[in-house]
Amino acid sequence: MRKSLIITILAILLVSVFAFAVMAETTTIRYFMWDPEFKDLEQELINQFEKENPDIKVEFTALEPSNYWPKISAMASAGELPDVFNMSSGYVDQWARDGLLMNIQDKVDQLPADDYFTKVFSTMRYPDKESSDMYGIPYAWVTTVLYYNKDMFDTAGVEYPSDNWTWEDFRKATQKLTLDENEDGVPEQYGFWWYGRYAHVEPWIYANGGRILNQEKTRIAVDDKAKEAIQFLADLSNKYNVSPPKKDTVGIRQNDMFPLQQTAMWVDGSWNIAHIRNMSQGAFDWGIAKVPAGPSAEPGEYNAYGWPDSIVISKTTSNKDAAWKLVKYLIGKNRPLESYMAGKVPIYKSLANSEEWLEKDKKPQEMDIILELGENMGRTSFTIGWGEWRGYADTGGAGMNGVLDSITNGEMTVEEAITTFTKYGNEVLERYYPEQ
Amino acid sequence: MQYRKFTPWLFLIPTLLGLILFRLGPMLAAGLASFTRWSVFSPPEWIGLGNYIELFNSDVFLLILRNTIIFSLLFVPGVMAVALLLAVLVNNRLKGMTFFRGLFYLPVITSVVSIGVIWSWILSPRFGLLYQLVSKFFNVVRLPSFLGDARYALLTLIVVYIWKMAGYFMILFLAGLQNIPEIYYEAATIDGASIWQKFRHITLPLLSPTTFFILIMSLITSLKTFELTYIMTQGGPNYASSTLIFSIYVNAFKHFRMGYASAMSYILFIMVGVVTYLNFKFKDRWVNYSE
């Protein structure tokens, strides 16, 4: 009796020692993500990962961006960053400079480069976007495209935008597409629509080969080509009256102008494809095209504007290998396509090239244009403090955005606007990059 | 049961702890933070008066300060006048008056978000309700852009905010009006006083304690306005409708400049302090406590 009791106890001890040993080998990785909308899909992907890697457990949290950033920042200041988390292109420089992110260049080097859209990797380099090491890796990317309303083009008898459209062709099209039937000076249908938003303006600047920052990206320095692009846009508003002043569009969400058929063309991020589909419900036929190359662009060299959404590893993680394993999985071929909203492109090429991503049965028909643009990408103007000097999202009325709006309202000339936002922008940048 | 000297303090501990941890603590912390450069995710760095110097050298900040003062100067008298007018109107004993009282109070309990969104749409120069109405009767091409034009944006916010808050102060005024004994009016009527004279010489003086309370409340409300700005103009165009509290939010939670934002909130704190002090100092000159 006693003997069997001892044996039982020993057996239990033995088992628990093994169990403990197994437990000890399980590493726990905390992963924070900023898109609760896709929480369930992400969880499925993680479950799959855990099944394939039984020694790694993932603690997964998804937060709205408005909560995500304050939360992550507070965690960083407490030294409690999650091992793996999402990072935007606008913030990566600051985080890398503050030494919060792990340099993962050695890991990235081992990836088969042909499998990924490596052009957008540059955004995650710090400090130099061409040559420095990477502090994160994209899982998806977006670009900016020209949306156009095919029905309006057909009615006006204008040819659809083509790859070799010049800015002159574009402008002539906008004029034909602008309709003011009651001749009150305010068109009922505009040919185009732009305001100071980064996704409206920068595509034109880059398509003209222009820059708004100096080479080191530490000061605002608008070059002639960029100025030419801004002047071109300004003329559309003030000289040709084919784009509404910003102040006239108050009360309507900027991304509703095109789906509500207020305007025949529109340049904005490719993620709006999902929004246009939802909102227009097939009410009209539409397509996408490249933003036309500018007159000063180097022949044969086209700069598309786009940027990635990325995943980073915390510098303080104690499990770099396990964390990288998870990251590699999250950016790889197993990620379900439904976890990308239409117009967001998986970083893994064969996923993007699949029938399911191209969705030929839906509008727009020209999804492959986005993939082509992915090979022409690179130039961005993200810096530390970008949101501040650019005037981004909730602060859209401020910074460079607000000043450019004044051009569309006819309150400022291009010259005045550039002087104003250069001065203000450099005040911001001098704080973050004092040495110069 | 023996009371000792510390007995009351024992009962005060929960309140005191709450006050110290969640009010006084953060306030002092913000005071210290205002002397640092602090991006939240990296440790704060002491820069002395750097933030304050930057603030007063910044054109944007001076504009924001100006906007804040204009906002208060127009909002406070505006909302008090409208609220008093409404209160006097609904103080009449007419049939269905409760309905109107409820109606005027409705904007107060309506979510600011819905109010902001609806008003933005109403005021939209080409798509809004107001334009649709006006263009029926007059030959206008477009309305001025009340929210998109730097000249009107702040004023529009003030008007909408008065519209939203008037009901609240109306209820307070109403309570004050109903506290005024009927006998004064009866006596005045016998003496042949006009409606205006009654209002001027009975209502206003006897209402003054309420008026004083409302003055303080509306001043504080005016300095704290945030949501409408956030929803309707986002401080734009070009900071034309940015007020202190909105900029504090933007700098703290959008640009992660905690030190700078803390400095701004201390300036706001000093402003509120000074105004409240002046109010209390001068209230004896015009506030009558009848008892």
XYZ file of C-alpha atoms in Angstrom:
727
model
C 0.000 0.000 0.000
C 2.636 2.378 1.055
C 4.909 1.321 -1.778
C 2.253 1.941 -4.380
C 1.620 5.356 -2.883
C 5.304 6.201 -3.217
C 5.355 4.946 -6.783
C 2.301 6.988 -7.617
C 3.827 10.098 -6.141
C 7.066 9.487 -7.967
C 5.199 8.919 -11.195
C 3.266 12.149 -10.762
C 6.457 14.007 -9.995
C 8.151 12.556 -13.037
C 5.305 13.478 -15.322
C 5.109 16.971 -13.925
C 8.849 17.436 -14.331
C 8.504 16.554 -18.002
C 5.468 18.718 -18.341
C 7.385 21.542 -16.727
C 10.298 20.955 -19.059
C 7.989 21.156 -22.070
C 6.340 24.256 -20.630
C 9.707 25.838 -20.108
C 10.566 25.298 -23.723
C 7.431 27.083 -24.887
C 8.240 30.686 -25.618
C 5.485 33.215 -25.453
C 5.431 35.972 -28.035
C 3.195 38.979 -27.580
C 1.861 40.359 -30.836
C -0.038 43.675 -31.195
C -1.931 44.544 -34.322
C -3.851 47.697 -35.300
C -6.746 46.325 -37.278
C -9.501 44.796 -35.113
C -11.653 44.438 -38.207
C -9.526 41.492 -39.266
C -8.996 40.126 -35.788
C -10.609 36.746 -36.407
C -8.682 36.081 -39.600
C -5.462 37.045 -37.893
C -6.260 34.759 -34.982
C -6.800 31.866 -37.403
C -3.445 32.562 -38.976
C -1.844 32.589 -35.542
C -3.534 29.329 -34.554
C -2.112 27.773 -37.678
C 1.318 29.125 -36.770
C 1.082 27.723 -33.255
C 0.117 24.337 -34.651
C 3.200 24.315 -36.846
C 5.392 25.646 -34.023
C 4.206 23.929 -30.852
C 7.037 25.457 -28.853
C 5.801 29.015 -29.485
C 2.703 30.510 -27.955
C 1.371 33.783 -29.308
C -0.539 36.275 -27.180
C -2.450 38.337 -29.688
C -4.069 41.770 -29.180
C -5.803 43.900 -31.795
C -6.563 47.587 -31.157
C -8.065 50.431 -33.174
C -5.334 52.787 -34.439
C -6.676 55.563 -32.203
C -6.022 53.360 -29.173
C -3.139 51.440 -30.639
C -0.636 54.295 -30.769
C -1.156 55.727 -27.289
C -1.110 52.191 -25.870
C 2.035 51.116 -27.700
C 3.770 54.377 -26.824
C 2.933 53.972 -23.155
C 4.201 50.391 -23.278
C 7.411 51.574 -24.870
C 7.993 54.146 -22.140
C 7.375 51.463 -19.508
C 9.819 49.122 -21.256
C 6.976 46.650 -21.811
C 6.759 46.616 -25.591
C 5.191 43.542 -27.173
C 7.714 41.326 -28.954
C 6.077 41.839 -32.326
C 3.864 44.725 -33.423
C 2.638 46.773 -36.378
C 4.484 49.879 -37.495
C 3.497 52.601 -39.933
C 5.854 54.158 -42.434
C 5.298 57.574 -40.904
C 6.517 56.576 -37.444
C 9.298 54.079 -38.091
C 12.140 56.618 -38.167
C 11.260 58.002 -34.773
C 10.971 54.548 -33.235
C 14.199 53.364 -34.803
C 16.022 56.488 -33.658
C 14.797 55.997 -30.105
C 16.305 52.516 -30.146
C 13.027 50.701 -29.672
C 13.195 48.448 -32.718
C 15.389 45.482 -33.486
C 17.684 45.595 -36.466
C 16.497 42.625 -38.505
C 18.707 43.061 -41.560
C 20.511 39.737 -40.962
C 17.166 37.951 -40.928
C 15.836 39.747 -43.988
C 18.999 38.864 -45.887
C 18.095 35.192 -45.562
C 14.711 35.655 -47.223
C 14.386 34.727 -50.893
C 14.207 38.269 -52.264
C 12.303 37.303 -55.403
C 9.299 36.230 -53.376
C 8.624 39.710 -52.050
C 8.002 43.226 -53.320
C 11.382 44.414 -52.085
C 11.044 47.937 -53.511
C 8.941 49.048 -50.570
C 11.463 47.640 -48.070
C 13.402 50.890 -48.253
C 10.811 52.683 -46.108
C 11.831 50.490 -43.179
C 15.509 51.392 -43.426
C 17.004 53.854 -40.956
C 18.637 56.351 -41.078
C 19.359 56.186 -44.808
C 16.528 54.915 -46.975
C 18.858 53.478 -49.605
C 21.669 51.871 -47.708
C 20.903 51.482 -43.998
C 19.655 48.387 -42.204
C 16.014 47.453 -41.873
C 14.150 47.823 -38.593
C 10.971 46.136 -39.688
C 9.482 44.338 -42.622
C 6.333 45.143 -44.619
C 3.427 42.717 -44.672
C 1.416 44.781 -47.124
C 1.761 47.886 -49.205
C -0.382 50.442 -50.923
C 0.168 52.898 -53.702
C -1.639 55.851 -55.218
C -3.597 55.560 -58.435
C -5.754 57.675 -60.706
C -9.413 56.666 -60.371
C -11.680 57.510 -63.258
C -15.380 57.248 -63.926
C -15.740 55.339 -67.196
C -19.376 56.342 -67.657
C -18.458 60.020 -67.545
C -15.629 59.435 -69.995
C -17.997 57.651 -72.372
C -20.619 60.397 -72.146
C -18.044 63.107 -72.787
C -16.452 61.052 -75.558
C -13.030 61.116 -73.959
C -10.561 58.263 -74.349
C -9.730 56.416 -71.146
C -6.399 57.338 -69.536
C -3.492 55.479 -71.085
C 0.047 54.808 -69.938
C 1.488 57.475 -72.214
C -0.928 60.224 -71.194
C 0.890 63.503 -70.650
C -0.186 66.101 -68.112
C -1.474 68.130 -71.032
C -3.687 65.221 -72.129
C -4.879 64.854 -68.582
C -5.777 68.527 -68.283
C -7.658 68.538 -71.579
C -9.633 65.532 -70.394
C -10.526 67.273 -67.118
C -11.812 70.253 -69.078
C -14.052 68.098 -71.236
C -15.269 66.251 -68.170
C -16.161 69.396 -66.237
C -19.807 70.219 -66.781
C -21.527 73.443 -65.813
C -24.875 73.138 -67.518
C -26.621 76.013 -65.734
C -23.543 78.154 -66.378
C -23.454 79.609 -62.872
C -19.688 79.281 -62.714
C -19.810 76.350 -60.332
C -19.711 73.053 -62.219
C -22.171 70.306 -61.336
C -19.568 67.775 -62.350
C -15.870 68.361 -61.892
C -13.252 66.729 -64.089
C -10.892 66.201 -61.175
C -10.598 66.792 -57.452
C -7.603 67.509 -55.285
C -6.696 69.270 -52.057
C -3.636 69.422 -49.799
C -3.757 65.787 -48.721
C -0.485 63.868 -49.062
C -2.079 61.128 -51.156
C -3.446 63.766 -53.541
C -0.347 65.864 -54.056
C 2.781 63.723 -53.650
C 1.845 61.289 -56.470
C 2.059 64.204 -58.934
C 5.299 65.483 -57.464
C 6.996 62.095 -57.687
C 5.530 61.378 -61.113
C 7.358 64.531 -62.202
C 10.574 63.388 -60.559
C 10.286 66.123 -57.926
C 11.307 66.261 -54.285
C 9.973 68.241 -51.364
C 12.794 67.284 -49.003
C 16.539 67.658 -49.259
C 18.710 64.659 -50.049
C 19.214 63.782 -46.363
C 15.503 64.207 -45.685
C 16.134 66.581 -42.830
C 14.717 69.823 -44.248
C 11.930 70.917 -46.546
C 13.440 71.840 -49.887
C 10.931 72.020 -52.698
C 12.732 71.602 -56.004
C 11.640 72.987 -59.373
C 10.022 69.773 -60.495
C 7.939 69.602 -57.331
C 7.007 73.238 -57.777
C 5.973 72.541 -61.359
C 3.679 69.776 -60.103
C 2.077 72.000 -57.472
C 1.642 74.757 -60.053
C -0.026 72.269 -62.404
C -2.503 71.295 -59.682
C -3.041 74.933 -58.723
C -3.939 75.798 -62.301
C -6.508 73.022 -62.381
C -8.219 74.735 -59.458
C -7.813 78.395 -60.259
C -7.099 78.811 -63.944
C -9.178 76.062 -65.496
C -11.770 75.639 -62.729
C -11.869 71.867 -63.193
C -11.303 71.013 -59.520
C -13.426 72.388 -56.647
C -11.936 74.593 -53.930
C -11.449 72.706 -50.688
C -13.810 75.004 -48.838
C -16.691 74.097 -51.166
C -16.432 70.444 -50.260
C -16.775 70.866 -46.499
C -19.442 68.574 -45.130
C -18.708 65.772 -47.550
C -16.068 63.174 -46.768
C -13.144 63.507 -49.117
C -13.264 59.855 -50.138
C -16.966 60.169 -51.011
C -16.523 62.724 -53.779
C -15.617 60.151 -56.409
C -18.084 57.400 -55.424
C -20.858 60.031 -55.272
C -19.981 60.968 -58.874
C -19.134 64.560 -58.080
C -15.899 64.236 -59.969
C -14.721 62.242 -62.975
C -11.169 61.629 -61.764
C -9.434 61.422 -58.438
C -5.945 60.499 -57.225
C -5.699 58.778 -53.865
C -4.504 55.586 -52.188
C -5.295 52.202 -53.692
C -7.057 51.104 -50.505
C -9.990 53.270 -51.572
C -10.953 50.555 -54.039
C -12.770 48.793 -51.202
C -14.565 52.009 -50.269
C -15.633 52.838 -53.833
C -16.967 49.319 -54.329
C -19.015 49.526 -51.144
C -20.300 52.983 -51.699
C -21.085 52.985 -55.403
C -22.692 49.541 -55.334
C -22.140 49.228 -59.056
C -23.939 52.493 -59.822
C -21.324 53.406 -62.425
C -18.394 51.882 -64.257
C -14.956 52.921 -63.127
C -11.326 52.023 -63.502
C -7.850 52.866 -62.313
C -4.765 54.097 -64.135
C -1.281 55.323 -63.375
C -0.890 58.944 -62.401
C 0.459 60.408 -65.661
C 4.220 60.998 -65.773
C 5.096 64.678 -65.612
C 6.809 66.761 -68.292
C 10.040 66.967 -66.281
C 10.258 63.292 -65.358
C 13.360 61.508 -66.613
C 12.311 59.513 -69.687
C 11.792 55.872 -68.842
C 11.968 56.523 -65.143
C 8.645 56.534 -63.379
C 8.340 57.183 -59.658
C 5.204 55.787 -58.111
C 4.213 56.906 -54.642
C 3.413 54.156 -52.204
C 4.377 52.851 -48.820
C 4.057 49.714 -46.724
C 2.395 48.684 -43.503
C 4.967 46.774 -41.561
C 5.724 44.489 -38.681
C 8.575 45.188 -36.289
C 10.300 43.330 -33.491
C 10.946 45.061 -30.193
C 14.588 45.596 -29.366
C 13.988 44.303 -25.869
C 12.484 40.986 -26.899
C 14.169 37.996 -25.285
C 13.132 35.716 -28.115
C 14.383 37.209 -31.318
C 14.336 33.905 -33.189
C 10.820 32.980 -32.158
C 9.656 36.515 -32.879
C 11.216 36.437 -36.343
C 9.622 33.046 -36.982
C 6.244 34.633 -36.287
C 7.009 37.679 -38.414
C 8.115 35.504 -41.314
C 4.897 33.575 -41.032
C 2.772 36.707 -40.882
C 4.278 38.162 -44.059
C 4.321 34.852 -45.901
C 2.173 32.794 -48.154
C -0.255 31.567 -45.498
C -1.841 34.934 -44.822
C -5.429 34.795 -46.075
C -6.225 37.276 -48.833
C -9.425 38.288 -47.071
C -7.268 39.948 -44.444
C -6.340 42.600 -47.012
C -8.922 45.168 -47.937
C -9.235 45.517 -51.704
C -6.384 47.652 -52.987
C -3.954 46.675 -50.251
C -1.278 44.425 -51.687
C 0.308 41.458 -49.897
C 4.058 41.749 -49.702
C 4.308 38.115 -50.788
C 4.306 38.225 -54.575
C 2.566 34.982 -55.434
C -0.347 35.965 -53.175
C -0.678 39.279 -54.995
C -0.459 37.618 -58.381
C -3.260 35.193 -57.609
C -6.664 35.306 -59.291
C -8.229 35.920 -55.887
C -6.308 39.129 -55.380
C -6.709 40.441 -58.927
C -10.496 39.850 -58.748
C -11.113 40.174 -62.458
C -14.845 39.753 -61.900
C -15.002 43.042 -59.988
C -14.242 46.695 -60.611
C -11.695 47.964 -61.329
C -10.554 45.682 -64.107
C -7.034 47.060 -64.012
C -5.750 45.697 -60.699
C -2.515 44.595 -62.373
C -1.573 48.282 -62.694
C -1.084 48.333 -58.941
C 1.351 45.428 -59.151
C 3.252 47.190 -61.935
C 3.501 50.301 -59.768
C 4.951 48.124 -57.017
C 8.084 47.780 -59.125
C 8.423 51.562 -59.538
C 8.181 52.584 -55.971
C 10.589 54.008 -53.503
C 10.434 57.718 -53.031
C 8.510 58.926 -50.004
C 8.782 61.990 -47.800
C 8.366 60.366 -44.400
C 10.544 61.863 -41.679
C 10.362 62.092 -37.938
C 7.549 64.520 -37.300
C 6.068 63.875 -40.731
C 2.479 63.937 -39.499
C 3.216 67.246 -37.849
C 4.667 69.212 -40.738
C 2.597 67.470 -43.400
C -0.712 67.893 -41.551
C -2.006 64.379 -41.544
C -5.398 62.818 -40.790
C -6.969 64.523 -37.740
C -4.741 67.521 -38.244
C -5.487 67.846 -41.958
C -6.355 71.518 -41.541
C -2.794 72.219 -40.439
C 0.759 72.032 -41.755
C 1.491 71.657 -45.448
C -1.957 70.194 -46.043
C -3.720 73.294 -44.733
C -1.481 75.612 -46.716
C -2.032 73.726 -49.972
C -5.775 73.881 -49.335
C -5.430 77.639 -49.432
C -4.187 77.336 -53.020
C -7.350 75.512 -54.062
C -9.401 78.187 -52.296
C -7.587 80.868 -54.252
C -6.302 82.421 -51.038
C -2.600 81.862 -51.718
C -0.360 81.647 -54.723
C 1.888 78.632 -55.202
C 4.878 80.797 -54.329
C 3.345 81.996 -51.048
C 2.207 78.519 -50.140
C 5.634 76.975 -50.665
C 7.302 79.718 -48.626
C 4.780 79.257 -45.836
C 4.940 75.501 -45.510
C 8.710 75.445 -45.953
C 9.102 77.831 -43.045
C 6.687 75.991 -40.804
C 7.930 72.541 -41.845
C 11.529 73.439 -41.160
C 10.635 74.724 -37.708
C 9.302 71.237 -37.031
C 12.210 69.441 -38.679
C 14.828 71.557 -36.912
C 13.504 70.204 -33.662
C 13.966 66.620 -34.753
C 17.130 67.064 -36.815
C 18.928 69.929 -35.066
C 22.325 69.298 -36.636
C 22.683 70.501 -40.195
C -17.017 55.921 21.585
C -13.912 58.022 21.780
C -12.983 60.282 18.893
C -9.350 60.930 18.372
C -7.839 63.727 16.381
C -7.038 61.481 13.430
C -10.452 59.796 13.296
C -11.924 62.118 10.642
C -8.803 61.719 8.546
C -9.350 57.963 8.460
C -12.708 58.537 6.819
C -11.208 61.002 4.410
C -8.519 58.627 3.200
C -10.420 57.215 0.198
C -11.291 60.670 -1.108
C -7.864 62.084 -0.375
C -6.140 59.158 -2.042
C -8.299 59.548 -5.118
C -7.669 63.266 -5.185
C -3.924 62.917 -4.761
C -3.428 59.985 -7.120
C -5.783 60.936 -9.912
C -5.955 64.740 -9.725
C -3.101 66.336 -7.886
C -0.523 63.752 -8.978
C -1.112 64.098 -12.715
C -1.320 67.872 -12.340
C 2.063 68.030 -10.686
C 3.456 65.513 -13.164
C 2.243 67.656 -16.052
C 3.884 70.646 -14.395
C 7.191 68.824 -14.310
C 6.675 67.420 -17.808
C 6.217 70.944 -19.136
C 9.925 71.510 -18.525
C 10.951 68.467 -20.549
C 11.088 67.214 -24.080
C 9.142 63.997 -23.868
C 7.889 61.859 -26.750
C 6.153 59.328 -24.465
C 8.086 56.328 -25.722
C 11.498 57.601 -24.732
C 12.486 59.018 -21.348
C 11.846 62.733 -20.798
C 14.749 65.109 -21.214
C 14.966 68.260 -19.068
C 14.975 71.414 -21.188
C 14.063 74.026 -18.607
C 11.838 76.748 -20.018
C 12.404 75.500 -23.571
C 8.770 74.625 -24.219
C 7.481 77.944 -22.919
C 10.019 79.860 -24.968
C 9.047 77.895 -28.053
C 5.362 78.527 -27.380
C 5.671 82.256 -27.187
C 7.883 82.376 -30.245
C 5.430 80.362 -32.287
C 3.043 82.272 -34.548
C 0.767 79.265 -34.526
C 0.535 79.233 -30.752
C -0.190 82.949 -30.557
C -2.949 82.488 -33.113
C -4.352 79.611 -31.071
C -4.229 81.706 -27.923
C -6.051 84.474 -29.728
C -8.675 82.028 -30.990
C -9.194 80.718 -27.475
C -9.760 84.206 -26.096
C -12.109 85.159 -28.937
C -14.003 81.950 -28.401
C -14.579 82.736 -24.728
C -15.332 86.408 -25.308
C -18.046 85.601 -27.821
C -19.323 82.331 -26.456
C -19.896 83.407 -22.851
C -22.076 86.473 -23.474
C -23.715 84.735 -26.427
C -24.744 81.625 -24.590
C -25.840 83.610 -21.529
C -28.029 85.931 -23.571
C -29.647 83.119 -25.525
C -30.108 80.981 -22.424
C -31.691 83.850 -20.497
C -34.007 84.673 -23.373
C -35.089 81.051 -23.635
C -35.520 80.817 -19.868
C -37.720 83.919 -19.738
C -39.775 82.563 -22.633
C -40.329 79.119 -21.175
C -41.010 80.586 -17.742
C -44.471 81.556 -18.973
C -47.275 79.364 -17.782
C -48.693 78.483 -21.158
C -50.066 75.195 -22.309
C -47.435 72.887 -23.810
C -44.532 74.799 -22.284
C -42.957 71.591 -20.992
C -42.652 70.497 -24.593
C -40.637 73.575 -25.480
C -38.465 73.229 -22.407
C -37.681 69.679 -23.495
C -37.092 70.802 -27.061
C -34.605 73.502 -26.125
C -32.810 71.058 -23.867
C -32.529 68.392 -26.559
C -29.236 69.591 -28.106
C -27.583 69.345 -24.688
C -28.147 65.630 -24.403
C -27.539 64.895 -28.074
C -24.103 63.420 -28.734
C -21.592 66.021 -29.840
C -20.476 63.725 -32.621
C -23.906 63.639 -34.237
C -24.303 67.383 -33.801
C -20.934 67.990 -35.420
C -21.633 65.728 -38.351
C -25.157 67.053 -38.955
C -24.144 70.698 -38.711
C -21.206 70.140 -41.041
C -23.654 68.814 -43.550
C -26.244 71.550 -42.997
C -23.577 74.214 -43.561
C -21.950 72.553 -46.555
C -21.739 75.295 -49.197
C -22.937 73.181 -52.118
C -24.534 70.077 -50.702
C -25.984 71.265 -47.421
C -29.541 71.801 -46.232
C -28.997 75.514 -45.766
C -27.849 75.884 -49.366
C -30.827 73.899 -50.631
C -33.196 76.194 -48.722
C -31.555 79.464 -49.611
C -31.142 78.605 -53.281
C -34.914 77.991 -53.506
C -35.608 81.646 -52.806
C -32.498 83.473 -53.870
C -30.262 83.143 -56.845
C -27.065 82.075 -55.084
C -24.413 79.908 -56.618
C -22.859 78.813 -53.375
C -22.969 79.775 -49.747
C -19.903 81.098 -47.998
C -17.996 78.162 -46.617
C -18.820 78.622 -42.951
C -16.447 75.877 -41.883
C -13.904 75.888 -44.702
C -13.182 79.604 -44.783
C -10.674 80.921 -42.282
C -12.761 84.048 -41.761
C -15.867 82.248 -40.515
C -14.718 78.892 -39.143
C -14.216 79.951 -35.530
C -17.394 82.006 -35.478
C -19.388 79.100 -36.849
C -18.068 76.811 -34.150
C -19.082 79.380 -31.530
C -22.603 79.648 -32.918
C -23.090 75.892 -33.075
C -21.692 75.517 -29.581
C -24.051 78.177 -28.269
C -26.895 76.327 -29.949
C -25.839 73.152 -28.231
C -25.214 74.543 -24.744
C -27.961 77.190 -24.440
C -30.493 74.612 -23.226
C -28.322 73.634 -20.312
C -27.900 77.155 -19.033
C -31.566 77.824 -19.777
C -32.520 75.201 -17.181
C -30.226 76.844 -14.641
C -31.679 80.281 -15.372
C -35.176 78.839 -15.178
C -34.497 77.507 -11.707
C -33.211 80.935 -10.747
C -36.255 82.694 -12.225
C -38.651 80.474 -10.346
C -36.923 81.340 -7.104
C -37.867 84.999 -7.472
C -40.911 85.615 -5.304
C -44.041 86.642 -7.223
C -44.780 89.465 -4.748
C -42.103 91.749 -6.193
C -43.708 91.601 -9.614
C -47.159 92.180 -8.138
C -45.925 95.215 -6.256
C -44.233 96.538 -9.379
C -47.358 96.011 -11.452
C -49.360 98.045 -8.942
C -46.723 100.779 -9.197
C -47.201 100.719 -12.962
C -43.832 99.288 -14.005
C -43.420 98.155 -17.601
C -42.298 94.659 -18.560
C -38.833 95.968 -19.307
C -38.605 97.804 -16.014
C -39.655 94.678 -14.164
C -37.008 92.683 -15.984
C -34.330 95.297 -15.477
C -35.010 96.105 -11.820
C -36.412 92.866 -10.423
C -35.441 89.895 -12.543
C -31.844 90.768 -13.309
C -30.727 91.751 -9.777
C -32.478 88.860 -8.097
C -31.152 86.459 -10.709
C -27.570 87.590 -10.203
C -26.407 84.660 -8.030
C -27.539 82.309 -10.805
C -25.995 84.567 -13.413
C -22.723 84.509 -11.541
C -22.759 80.735 -11.364
C -23.551 80.496 -15.064
C -20.822 82.969 -15.923
C -18.234 80.777 -14.228
C -19.658 77.604 -15.708
C -19.899 78.923 -19.243
C -16.392 80.357 -19.047
C -14.993 77.011 -18.062
C -17.119 75.312 -20.724
C -15.835 77.715 -23.340
C -12.225 76.957 -22.479
C -12.831 73.234 -22.559
C -14.524 72.966 -25.937
C -12.940 70.181 -27.894
C -15.256 67.702 -29.585
C -17.011 70.082 -31.957
C -13.690 71.454 -33.190
C -12.364 67.941 -33.621
C -15.343 66.842 -35.664
C -16.257 69.936 -37.641
C -13.010 71.667 -38.572
C -10.120 69.738 -37.039
C -8.745 73.081 -36.055
C -8.528 74.204 -39.661
C -8.303 75.815 -42.079
C -4.702 76.693 -41.216
C -5.324 76.766 -37.444
C -8.125 79.330 -37.857
C -10.377 77.398 -35.494
C -7.750 75.749 -33.294
C -8.189 76.461 -29.612
C -5.878 75.637 -26.724
C -7.543 72.454 -25.632
C -7.654 71.126 -29.196
C -3.966 71.873 -29.693
C -3.121 70.219 -26.405
C -4.832 67.098 -27.647
C -3.127 67.215 -31.025
C 0.331 67.787 -29.584
C -0.024 65.187 -26.864
C -1.740 62.361 -28.694
C -1.032 62.956 -32.368
C 2.468 64.386 -32.329
C 3.421 62.772 -29.017
C 4.915 66.004 -27.690
C 3.912 65.520 -24.079
C 6.219 68.181 -22.676
C 5.013 70.833 -25.109
C 1.383 69.878 -24.551
C 1.900 70.013 -20.787
C 3.290 73.522 -21.099
C 0.193 74.503 -23.077
C -2.095 73.004 -20.467
C -0.331 74.985 -17.758
C -0.928 78.151 -19.699
C -4.595 77.180 -19.930
C -4.565 76.428 -16.207
C -3.176 79.862 -15.424
C -5.768 81.501 -17.675
C -8.633 79.708 -15.961
C -7.124 80.540 -12.574
C -6.823 84.242 -13.299
C -10.302 84.552 -14.749
C -11.885 82.692 -11.847
C -9.984 84.840 -9.341
C -11.137 88.038 -11.026
C -14.675 86.767 -11.047
C -14.709 86.121 -7.350
C -12.958 89.375 -6.618
C -15.509 91.495 -8.439
C -18.630 89.531 -7.766
C -19.595 91.604 -4.722
C -20.096 94.569 -7.005
C -22.974 93.034 -8.871
C -24.174 89.841 -7.245
C -27.035 90.172 -4.731
C -27.660 87.414 -2.309
C -31.126 88.335 -1.078
C -30.969 86.506 2.225
